[in-house]
Amino acid sequence: MPHDPYAEFDHNVLEMIEHSPIGAVPRTPAYQDALGRLRASHQVYVDADHVDGFVTVRSLAVRPCFQAANLGELTAGAIDTDALESNASIFNRYVASLPEALRAKAETTRLVVAGRPAHHRKHGGIIAHDPVHTLFLVPGAGINPGIPGNYLHGSVLQLGADPDTGGWSIHLHDRDDGAAMCDVPTLRDALAKLEEVIASAPFHLSELGALGFRQN
Protein backbone atom coordinates (compact mmCIF):
# COMPACT_ATOMS: atom_id res chain seq x y z
CA MET A 1 0.00 0.00 0.00
CA PRO A 2 1.52 3.38 -0.97
CA HIS A 3 2.50 5.63 1.90
CA ASP A 4 0.44 8.80 2.35
CA PRO A 5 2.96 11.60 2.93
CA TYR A 6 0.28 13.74 4.58
CA ALA A 7 -1.21 11.12 6.89
CA GLU A 8 0.76 12.03 10.03
CA PHE A 9 0.29 15.77 9.57
CA ASP A 10 -3.44 15.37 8.91
CA HIS A 11 -3.75 13.19 12.01
CA ASN A 12 -2.08 15.94 14.04
CA VAL A 13 -4.54 18.49 12.63
CA LEU A 14 -7.43 16.29 13.74
CA GLU A 15 -5.93 16.18 17.23
CA MET A 16 -5.49 19.96 17.20
CA ILE A 17 -9.14 20.52 16.26
CA GLU A 18 -10.36 18.20 18.99
CA HIS A 19 -8.22 19.86 21.66
CA SER A 20 -9.14 23.41 20.65
CA PRO A 21 -12.15 24.85 22.52
CA ILE A 22 -13.30 26.45 19.26
CA GLY A 23 -12.04 23.86 16.78
CA ALA A 24 -9.46 26.23 15.33
CA VAL A 25 -6.26 25.60 13.38
CA PRO A 26 -3.60 28.05 12.13
CA ARG A 27 -4.36 29.88 8.87
CA THR A 28 -1.03 28.97 7.31
CA PRO A 29 -1.08 27.24 3.89
CA ALA A 30 0.00 23.85 5.24
CA TYR A 31 -2.83 23.73 7.76
CA GLN A 32 -5.38 25.02 5.27
CA ASP A 33 -4.29 22.34 2.79
CA ALA A 34 -4.75 19.72 5.51
CA LEU A 35 -8.24 21.07 6.23
CA GLY A 36 -9.05 20.77 2.56
CA ARG A 37 -8.02 17.12 2.53
CA LEU A 38 -9.89 16.36 5.75
CA ARG A 39 -13.06 18.05 4.53
CA ALA A 40 -12.87 16.29 1.17
CA SER A 41 -12.63 12.92 2.93
CA HIS A 42 -15.48 13.86 5.33
CA GLN A 43 -13.30 13.65 8.42
CA VAL A 44 -14.11 17.20 9.54
CA TYR A 45 -17.06 19.55 9.13
CA VAL A 46 -17.45 23.27 9.62
CA ASP A 47 -18.48 23.67 13.26
CA ALA A 48 -22.05 24.87 13.78
CA ASP A 49 -21.16 26.34 17.16
CA HIS A 50 -17.96 28.32 16.54
CA VAL A 51 -17.27 30.81 13.76
CA ASP A 52 -14.30 29.65 11.66
CA GLY A 53 -14.10 26.46 13.73
CA PHE A 54 -14.24 22.82 12.73
CA VAL A 55 -15.47 19.61 14.32
CA THR A 56 -14.18 16.10 13.67
CA VAL A 57 -16.39 13.20 12.67
CA ARG A 58 -14.79 10.97 15.29
CA SER A 59 -15.80 13.43 18.03
CA LEU A 60 -19.37 13.50 16.70
CA ALA A 61 -19.47 9.70 16.68
CA VAL A 62 -19.89 9.62 20.47
CA ARG A 63 -22.89 11.98 20.45
CA PRO A 64 -26.37 10.52 20.79
CA CYS A 65 -29.02 10.31 18.11
CA PHE A 66 -32.61 11.20 18.91
CA GLN A 67 -35.82 9.66 17.66
CA ALA A 68 -39.13 8.64 19.24
CA ALA A 69 -38.18 6.62 22.31
CA ASN A 70 -40.90 4.07 21.58
CA LEU A 71 -40.09 3.69 17.88
CA GLY A 72 -39.03 0.11 18.50
CA GLU A 73 -42.49 -0.67 19.85
CA LEU A 74 -44.02 0.76 16.68
CA THR A 75 -41.71 -1.34 14.53
CA ALA A 76 -42.70 -4.42 16.53
CA GLY A 77 -46.40 -3.63 16.13
CA ALA A 78 -46.95 -3.14 19.86
CA ILE A 79 -48.30 0.43 19.43
CA ASP A 80 -49.78 2.45 16.59
CA THR A 81 -48.48 5.74 15.25
CA ASP A 82 -50.76 7.82 17.49
CA ALA A 83 -48.81 6.59 20.52
CA LEU A 84 -45.38 7.73 19.27
CA GLU A 85 -43.39 10.12 21.46
CA SER A 86 -44.19 13.67 20.39
CA ASN A 87 -41.81 15.79 18.35
CA ALA A 88 -41.72 18.35 21.16
CA SER A 89 -40.58 15.69 23.62
CA ILE A 90 -37.88 14.41 21.24
CA PHE A 91 -36.66 17.98 20.74
CA ASN A 92 -36.61 18.54 24.52
CA ARG A 93 -34.27 15.57 24.94
CA TYR A 94 -31.97 16.93 22.21
CA VAL A 95 -31.80 20.35 23.89
CA ALA A 96 -31.14 18.80 27.30
CA SER A 97 -28.18 16.86 25.87
CA LEU A 98 -26.39 20.04 24.76
CA PRO A 99 -23.96 22.10 26.84
CA GLU A 100 -25.92 24.76 28.70
CA ALA A 101 -24.33 27.53 26.61
CA LEU A 102 -25.93 26.12 23.43
CA ARG A 103 -29.44 25.48 24.70
CA ALA A 104 -30.88 28.95 24.14
CA LYS A 105 -29.62 28.94 20.55
CA ALA A 106 -31.07 25.49 20.00
CA GLU A 107 -34.44 26.71 21.25
CA THR A 108 -34.53 29.27 18.44
CA THR A 109 -34.75 26.35 15.98
CA ARG A 110 -37.65 24.61 17.74
CA LEU A 111 -40.41 25.78 15.40
CA VAL A 112 -38.49 24.86 12.26
CA VAL A 113 -37.23 21.54 13.58
CA ALA A 114 -40.08 20.23 15.73
CA GLY A 115 -43.11 22.28 14.75
CA ARG A 116 -45.51 21.71 11.90
CA PRO A 117 -49.02 22.85 11.03
CA ALA A 118 -51.77 20.28 11.45
CA HIS A 119 -53.36 19.08 8.21
CA HIS A 120 -56.62 17.42 9.16
CA ARG A 121 -58.30 15.18 6.64
CA LYS A 122 -62.07 14.80 6.45
CA HIS A 123 -63.84 11.67 5.26
CA GLY A 124 -67.61 11.88 5.22
CA GLY A 125 -67.55 14.73 7.72
CA ILE A 126 -65.27 12.85 10.13
CA ILE A 127 -61.82 14.28 10.83
CA ALA A 128 -59.27 11.49 10.46
CA HIS A 129 -55.85 11.27 12.07
CA ASP A 130 -53.20 13.75 10.97
CA PRO A 131 -50.52 12.34 8.68
CA VAL A 132 -47.62 10.85 10.63
CA HIS A 133 -44.62 13.14 11.08
CA THR A 134 -42.00 11.90 13.55
CA LEU A 135 -38.79 13.79 14.26
CA PHE A 136 -35.24 12.49 14.48
CA LEU A 137 -31.85 14.18 14.93
CA VAL A 138 -28.40 12.80 14.10
CA PRO A 139 -24.92 14.35 14.28
CA GLY A 140 -23.52 15.51 10.95
CA ALA A 141 -23.47 18.32 8.40
CA GLY A 142 -24.57 19.23 4.90
CA ILE A 143 -23.59 21.96 2.48
CA ASN A 144 -24.22 24.13 5.54
CA PRO A 145 -23.41 23.33 9.17
CA GLY A 146 -26.01 21.60 11.29
CA ILE A 147 -28.09 23.10 14.07
CA PRO A 148 -26.48 23.61 17.52
CA GLY A 149 -24.40 20.66 18.61
CA ASN A 150 -23.71 19.87 14.93
CA TYR A 151 -26.96 18.00 14.37
CA LEU A 152 -28.94 17.31 11.24
CA HIS A 153 -32.70 17.17 11.74
CA GLY A 154 -35.07 14.96 9.87
CA SER A 155 -38.48 13.37 9.83
CA VAL A 156 -40.38 10.33 8.69
CA LEU A 157 -43.43 11.60 6.78
CA GLN A 158 -46.67 10.01 5.66
CA LEU A 159 -47.25 11.29 2.12
CA GLY A 160 -50.78 10.16 1.32
CA ALA A 161 -54.09 9.93 3.12
CA ASP A 162 -53.89 6.13 3.27
CA PRO A 163 -50.90 4.98 5.37
CA ASP A 164 -50.86 1.63 3.57
CA THR A 165 -50.88 2.87 -0.02
CA GLY A 166 -50.05 6.58 0.04
CA GLY A 167 -46.27 6.26 0.42
CA TRP A 168 -43.72 7.55 2.94
CA SER A 169 -40.64 9.75 2.85
CA ILE A 170 -37.55 10.31 5.01
CA HIS A 171 -36.16 13.85 4.93
CA LEU A 172 -32.94 15.23 6.42
CA HIS A 173 -31.86 18.89 6.64
CA ASP A 174 -28.89 20.98 7.73
CA ARG A 175 -29.53 24.38 9.31
CA ASP A 176 -30.22 26.12 6.02
CA ASP A 177 -31.07 24.83 2.53
CA GLY A 178 -29.15 21.55 2.41
CA ALA A 179 -31.42 18.51 2.33
CA ALA A 180 -31.62 14.85 1.35
CA MET A 181 -34.70 12.70 0.97
CA CYS A 182 -35.78 9.17 0.16
CA ASP A 183 -39.27 7.91 -0.74
CA VAL A 184 -40.45 4.41 0.16
CA PRO A 185 -43.79 2.63 -0.23
CA THR A 186 -44.63 1.55 3.32
CA LEU A 187 -44.16 2.55 6.95
CA ARG A 188 -42.15 -0.63 7.52
CA ASP A 189 -39.76 0.44 4.74
CA ALA A 190 -39.54 3.94 6.21
CA LEU A 191 -38.65 2.64 9.66
CA ALA A 192 -36.05 0.30 8.20
CA LYS A 193 -34.50 3.19 6.27
CA LEU A 194 -34.48 5.31 9.41
CA GLU A 195 -32.58 2.56 11.23
CA GLU A 196 -29.98 2.61 8.43
CA VAL A 197 -29.62 6.37 8.70
CA ILE A 198 -29.18 6.34 12.47
CA ALA A 199 -26.69 3.48 12.29
CA SER A 200 -24.64 5.45 9.71
CA ALA A 201 -24.35 8.69 11.72
CA PRO A 202 -22.38 10.89 11.79
CA PHE A 203 -22.26 11.72 8.10
CA HIS A 204 -22.37 14.46 5.49
CA LEU A 205 -25.68 14.68 3.62
CA SER A 206 -23.86 14.00 0.36
CA GLU A 207 -22.90 10.54 1.66
CA LEU A 208 -26.54 9.46 1.88
CA GLY A 209 -26.60 8.64 -1.82
CA ALA A 210 -25.25 5.25 -0.78
CA LEU A 211 -28.52 4.67 1.11
CA GLY A 212 -30.70 5.70 -1.82
CA PHE A 213 -31.24 9.35 -0.87
CA ARG A 214 -31.36 12.18 -3.38
CA GLN A 215 -30.08 15.70 -2.72
CA ASN A 216 -32.30 18.76 -2.94
Tab-separated table of C-alpha atoms in Angstrom:
chain	number	residue	atom	x	y	z
A	1	MET	CA	0.000	0.000	0.000
A	2	PRO	CA	1.517	3.380	-0.972
A	3	HIS	CA	2.505	5.632	1.900
A	4	ASP	CA	0.442	8.796	2.350
A	5	PRO	CA	2.963	11.598	2.930
A	6	TYR	CA	0.282	13.742	4.579
A	7	ALA	CA	-1.212	11.124	6.887
A	8	GLU	CA	0.757	12.031	10.030
A	9	PHE	CA	0.292	15.767	9.573
A	10	ASP	CA	-3.442	15.371	8.907
A	11	HIS	CA	-3.752	13.192	12.009
A	12	ASN	CA	-2.083	15.942	14.043
A	13	VAL	CA	-4.540	18.485	12.630
A	14	LEU	CA	-7.434	16.285	13.743
A	15	GLU	CA	-5.930	16.176	17.227
A	16	MET	CA	-5.493	19.961	17.196
A	17	ILE	CA	-9.137	20.523	16.261
A	18	GLU	CA	-10.363	18.199	18.988
A	19	HIS	CA	-8.225	19.863	21.656
A	20	SER	CA	-9.137	23.409	20.653
A	21	PRO	CA	-12.150	24.852	22.521
A	22	ILE	CA	-13.297	26.449	19.256
A	23	GLY	CA	-12.043	23.857	16.780
A	24	ALA	CA	-9.461	26.231	15.327
A	25	VAL	CA	-6.257	25.602	13.380
A	26	PRO	CA	-3.602	28.049	12.126
A	27	ARG	CA	-4.357	29.878	8.873
A	28	THR	CA	-1.029	28.969	7.305
A	29	PRO	CA	-1.084	27.239	3.889
A	30	ALA	CA	0.003	23.850	5.244
A	31	TYR	CA	-2.833	23.734	7.757
A	32	GLN	CA	-5.384	25.015	5.267
A	33	ASP	CA	-4.294	22.335	2.785
A	34	ALA	CA	-4.747	19.723	5.507
A	35	LEU	CA	-8.237	21.065	6.231
A	36	GLY	CA	-9.053	20.770	2.555
A	37	ARG	CA	-8.016	17.119	2.528
A	38	LEU	CA	-9.891	16.358	5.753
A	39	ARG	CA	-13.059	18.054	4.527
A	40	ALA	CA	-12.875	16.288	1.168
A	41	SER	CA	-12.625	12.920	2.929
A	42	HIS	CA	-15.477	13.862	5.327
A	43	GLN	CA	-13.298	13.650	8.419
A	44	VAL	CA	-14.106	17.204	9.544
A	45	TYR	CA	-17.058	19.546	9.129
A	46	VAL	CA	-17.452	23.273	9.617
A	47	ASP	CA	-18.484	23.671	13.259
A	48	ALA	CA	-22.053	24.873	13.779
A	49	ASP	CA	-21.157	26.343	17.161
A	50	HIS	CA	-17.956	28.323	16.539
A	51	VAL	CA	-17.266	30.805	13.761
A	52	ASP	CA	-14.300	29.645	11.663
A	53	GLY	CA	-14.096	26.463	13.732
A	54	PHE	CA	-14.240	22.818	12.729
A	55	VAL	CA	-15.471	19.613	14.325
A	56	THR	CA	-14.179	16.098	13.668
A	57	VAL	CA	-16.385	13.199	12.667
A	58	ARG	CA	-14.789	10.974	15.286
A	59	SER	CA	-15.797	13.432	18.031
A	60	LEU	CA	-19.372	13.501	16.697
A	61	ALA	CA	-19.467	9.696	16.676
A	62	VAL	CA	-19.887	9.624	20.474
A	63	ARG	CA	-22.886	11.976	20.449
A	64	PRO	CA	-26.370	10.519	20.790
A	65	CYS	CA	-29.020	10.310	18.106
A	66	PHE	CA	-32.613	11.204	18.910
A	67	GLN	CA	-35.822	9.659	17.658
A	68	ALA	CA	-39.129	8.643	19.242
A	69	ALA	CA	-38.181	6.623	22.310
A	70	ASN	CA	-40.897	4.070	21.576
A	71	LEU	CA	-40.089	3.694	17.883
A	72	GLY	CA	-39.030	0.105	18.500
A	73	GLU	CA	-42.489	-0.667	19.855
A	74	LEU	CA	-44.023	0.763	16.679
A	75	THR	CA	-41.707	-1.340	14.532
A	76	ALA	CA	-42.701	-4.420	16.529
A	77	GLY	CA	-46.396	-3.629	16.130
A	78	ALA	CA	-46.949	-3.140	19.863
A	79	ILE	CA	-48.299	0.430	19.428
A	80	ASP	CA	-49.785	2.445	16.594
A	81	THR	CA	-48.481	5.741	15.245
A	82	ASP	CA	-50.761	7.822	17.490
A	83	ALA	CA	-48.813	6.588	20.520
A	84	LEU	CA	-45.377	7.728	19.272
A	85	GLU	CA	-43.390	10.115	21.461
A	86	SER	CA	-44.186	13.672	20.392
A	87	ASN	CA	-41.805	15.791	18.350
A	88	ALA	CA	-41.719	18.350	21.159
A	89	SER	CA	-40.581	15.690	23.622
A	90	ILE	CA	-37.882	14.415	21.240
A	91	PHE	CA	-36.659	17.981	20.743
A	92	ASN	CA	-36.605	18.543	24.520
A	93	ARG	CA	-34.265	15.574	24.937
A	94	TYR	CA	-31.973	16.934	22.208
A	95	VAL	CA	-31.797	20.348	23.892
A	96	ALA	CA	-31.139	18.799	27.304
A	97	SER	CA	-28.175	16.861	25.868
A	98	LEU	CA	-26.389	20.041	24.763
A	99	PRO	CA	-23.959	22.102	26.837
A	100	GLU	CA	-25.918	24.765	28.704
A	101	ALA	CA	-24.333	27.535	26.611
A	102	LEU	CA	-25.925	26.116	23.434
A	103	ARG	CA	-29.435	25.478	24.700
A	104	ALA	CA	-30.883	28.950	24.136
A	105	LYS	CA	-29.624	28.944	20.549
A	106	ALA	CA	-31.066	25.488	20.004
A	107	GLU	CA	-34.441	26.708	21.247
A	108	THR	CA	-34.533	29.265	18.436
A	109	THR	CA	-34.750	26.350	15.985
A	110	ARG	CA	-37.650	24.609	17.736
A	111	LEU	CA	-40.415	25.784	15.404
A	112	VAL	CA	-38.488	24.863	12.262
A	113	VAL	CA	-37.229	21.544	13.583
A	114	ALA	CA	-40.080	20.225	15.730
A	115	GLY	CA	-43.111	22.276	14.750
A	116	ARG	CA	-45.512	21.710	11.902
A	117	PRO	CA	-49.024	22.854	11.034
A	118	ALA	CA	-51.769	20.276	11.446
A	119	HIS	CA	-53.358	19.083	8.212
A	120	HIS	CA	-56.617	17.417	9.165
A	121	ARG	CA	-58.303	15.180	6.642
A	122	LYS	CA	-62.074	14.803	6.452
A	123	HIS	CA	-63.836	11.672	5.264
A	124	GLY	CA	-67.608	11.880	5.222
A	125	GLY	CA	-67.550	14.730	7.721
A	126	ILE	CA	-65.268	12.845	10.126
A	127	ILE	CA	-61.817	14.281	10.832
A	128	ALA	CA	-59.268	11.489	10.459
A	129	HIS	CA	-55.854	11.270	12.069
A	130	ASP	CA	-53.201	13.748	10.967
A	131	PRO	CA	-50.516	12.339	8.683
A	132	VAL	CA	-47.621	10.850	10.629
A	133	HIS	CA	-44.619	13.142	11.085
A	134	THR	CA	-42.003	11.900	13.547
A	135	LEU	CA	-38.788	13.793	14.260
A	136	PHE	CA	-35.239	12.487	14.483
A	137	LEU	CA	-31.852	14.180	14.926
A	138	VAL	CA	-28.402	12.797	14.098
A	139	PRO	CA	-24.922	14.348	14.282
A	140	GLY	CA	-23.523	15.513	10.947
A	141	ALA	CA	-23.472	18.320	8.401
A	142	GLY	CA	-24.570	19.226	4.899
A	143	ILE	CA	-23.587	21.961	2.479
A	144	ASN	CA	-24.216	24.133	5.539
A	145	PRO	CA	-23.410	23.331	9.172
A	146	GLY	CA	-26.005	21.598	11.285
A	147	ILE	CA	-28.087	23.098	14.074
A	148	PRO	CA	-26.480	23.614	17.521
A	149	GLY	CA	-24.398	20.661	18.611
A	150	ASN	CA	-23.708	19.868	14.932
A	151	TYR	CA	-26.959	18.001	14.371
A	152	LEU	CA	-28.945	17.307	11.243
A	153	HIS	CA	-32.704	17.174	11.742
A	154	GLY	CA	-35.071	14.959	9.872
A	155	SER	CA	-38.479	13.374	9.831
A	156	VAL	CA	-40.379	10.333	8.693
A	157	LEU	CA	-43.430	11.602	6.783
A	158	GLN	CA	-46.665	10.008	5.661
A	159	LEU	CA	-47.253	11.288	2.125
A	160	GLY	CA	-50.776	10.159	1.318
A	161	ALA	CA	-54.089	9.928	3.116
A	162	ASP	CA	-53.893	6.126	3.268
A	163	PRO	CA	-50.904	4.979	5.368
A	164	ASP	CA	-50.860	1.626	3.573
A	165	THR	CA	-50.878	2.871	-0.022
A	166	GLY	CA	-50.046	6.584	0.035
A	167	GLY	CA	-46.268	6.264	0.420
A	168	TRP	CA	-43.725	7.547	2.943
A	169	SER	CA	-40.636	9.753	2.849
A	170	ILE	CA	-37.553	10.309	5.013
A	171	HIS	CA	-36.164	13.854	4.931
A	172	LEU	CA	-32.939	15.235	6.416
A	173	HIS	CA	-31.857	18.889	6.643
A	174	ASP	CA	-28.894	20.980	7.731
A	175	ARG	CA	-29.527	24.377	9.311
A	176	ASP	CA	-30.223	26.123	6.017
A	177	ASP	CA	-31.071	24.831	2.526
A	178	GLY	CA	-29.150	21.548	2.413
A	179	ALA	CA	-31.420	18.514	2.326
A	180	ALA	CA	-31.617	14.852	1.348
A	181	MET	CA	-34.705	12.696	0.967
A	182	CYS	CA	-35.778	9.170	0.163
A	183	ASP	CA	-39.274	7.912	-0.738
A	184	VAL	CA	-40.445	4.405	0.156
A	185	PRO	CA	-43.787	2.630	-0.232
A	186	THR	CA	-44.633	1.548	3.324
A	187	LEU	CA	-44.164	2.545	6.952
A	188	ARG	CA	-42.155	-0.630	7.518
A	189	ASP	CA	-39.760	0.443	4.740
A	190	ALA	CA	-39.543	3.942	6.207
A	191	LEU	CA	-38.646	2.637	9.662
A	192	ALA	CA	-36.048	0.296	8.205
A	193	LYS	CA	-34.497	3.186	6.270
A	194	LEU	CA	-34.484	5.313	9.408
A	195	GLU	CA	-32.578	2.556	11.231
A	196	GLU	CA	-29.981	2.612	8.427
A	197	VAL	CA	-29.619	6.372	8.703
A	198	ILE	CA	-29.177	6.344	12.472
A	199	ALA	CA	-26.685	3.483	12.286
A	200	SER	CA	-24.645	5.451	9.712
A	201	ALA	CA	-24.347	8.689	11.722
A	202	PRO	CA	-22.380	10.894	11.793
A	203	PHE	CA	-22.264	11.724	8.099
A	204	HIS	CA	-22.366	14.463	5.487
A	205	LEU	CA	-25.679	14.681	3.621
A	206	SER	CA	-23.862	14.001	0.359
A	207	GLU	CA	-22.902	10.543	1.659
A	208	LEU	CA	-26.536	9.456	1.882
A	209	GLY	CA	-26.605	8.640	-1.821
A	210	ALA	CA	-25.249	5.245	-0.778
A	211	LEU	CA	-28.523	4.670	1.111
A	212	GLY	CA	-30.700	5.702	-1.818
A	213	PHE	CA	-31.245	9.351	-0.872
A	214	ARG	CA	-31.365	12.179	-3.381
A	215	GLN	CA	-30.075	15.697	-2.716
A	216	ASN	CA	-32.303	18.764	-2.943
